[in-house]
Coordinates of C-alpha atoms in Angstrom, one line a residue:
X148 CA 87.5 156.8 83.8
X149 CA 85.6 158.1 87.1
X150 CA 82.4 156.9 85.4
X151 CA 83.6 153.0 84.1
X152 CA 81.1 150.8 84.6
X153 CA 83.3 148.1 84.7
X154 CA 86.2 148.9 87.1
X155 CA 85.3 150.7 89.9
X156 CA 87.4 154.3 90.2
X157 CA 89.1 153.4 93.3
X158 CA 91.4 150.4 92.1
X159 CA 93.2 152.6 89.8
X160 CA 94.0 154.7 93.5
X161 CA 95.0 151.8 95.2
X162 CA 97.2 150.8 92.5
X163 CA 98.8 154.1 92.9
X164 CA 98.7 153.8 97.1
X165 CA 100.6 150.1 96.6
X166 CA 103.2 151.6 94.1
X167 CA 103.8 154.4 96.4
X168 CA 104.4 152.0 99.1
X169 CA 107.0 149.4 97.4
X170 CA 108.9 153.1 95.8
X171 CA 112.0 153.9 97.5
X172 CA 112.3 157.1 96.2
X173 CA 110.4 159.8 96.7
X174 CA 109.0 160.5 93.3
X175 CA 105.4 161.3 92.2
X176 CA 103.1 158.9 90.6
X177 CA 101.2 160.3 88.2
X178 CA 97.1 159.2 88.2
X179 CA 95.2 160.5 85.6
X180 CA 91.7 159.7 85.4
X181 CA 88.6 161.3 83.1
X182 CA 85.2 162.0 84.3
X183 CA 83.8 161.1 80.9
X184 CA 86.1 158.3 79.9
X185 CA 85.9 154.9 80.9
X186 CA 87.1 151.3 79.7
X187 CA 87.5 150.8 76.3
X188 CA 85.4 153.9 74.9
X189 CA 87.2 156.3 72.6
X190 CA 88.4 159.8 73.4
X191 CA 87.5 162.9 71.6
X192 CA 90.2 165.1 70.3
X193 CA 89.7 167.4 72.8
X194 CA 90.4 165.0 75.5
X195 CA 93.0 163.3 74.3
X196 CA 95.0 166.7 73.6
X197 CA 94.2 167.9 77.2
X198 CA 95.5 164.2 78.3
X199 CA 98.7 164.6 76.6
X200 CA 99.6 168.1 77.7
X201 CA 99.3 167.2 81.8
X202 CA 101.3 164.1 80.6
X203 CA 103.9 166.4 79.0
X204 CA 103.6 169.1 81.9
X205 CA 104.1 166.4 84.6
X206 CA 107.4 165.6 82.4
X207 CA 109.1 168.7 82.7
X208 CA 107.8 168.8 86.3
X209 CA 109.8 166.4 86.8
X210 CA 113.4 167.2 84.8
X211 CA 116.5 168.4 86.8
X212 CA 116.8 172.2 85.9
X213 CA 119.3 172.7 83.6
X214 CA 122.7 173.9 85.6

């Protein structure tokens, strides 16, 4: 989470910057980060159904159109 007092917000960025770098490929890296969350605390229902929809919407994103 953006507010984590135990990881700071931008290691999760330049995890995502390194990955980018060693891809050969092209594809996206999904990063999703909450403003509220942070390590170890528990989400609320609301969050975690708003979590798995941009996980499912970056999914479909992502699939080769059907010919």
């Amino acid at each position: 989470g953006a507010n984590d007092p135990r990881v700071a917000p931008w290691h999760s960025r330049k995890m995502v910057a390194a990955m980018r770098a060693a891809q050969s490929a092209e594809a996206p890296i999904l990063l999703a980060t909450a403003e509220d969350g942070g390590h170890g605390l528990s989400s609320g229902t609301s969050q975690l159904v708003a979590q798995l929809t941009d996980l499912a919407a970056f999914f479909v994103w992502q699939l080769p159109a059907a010919p």
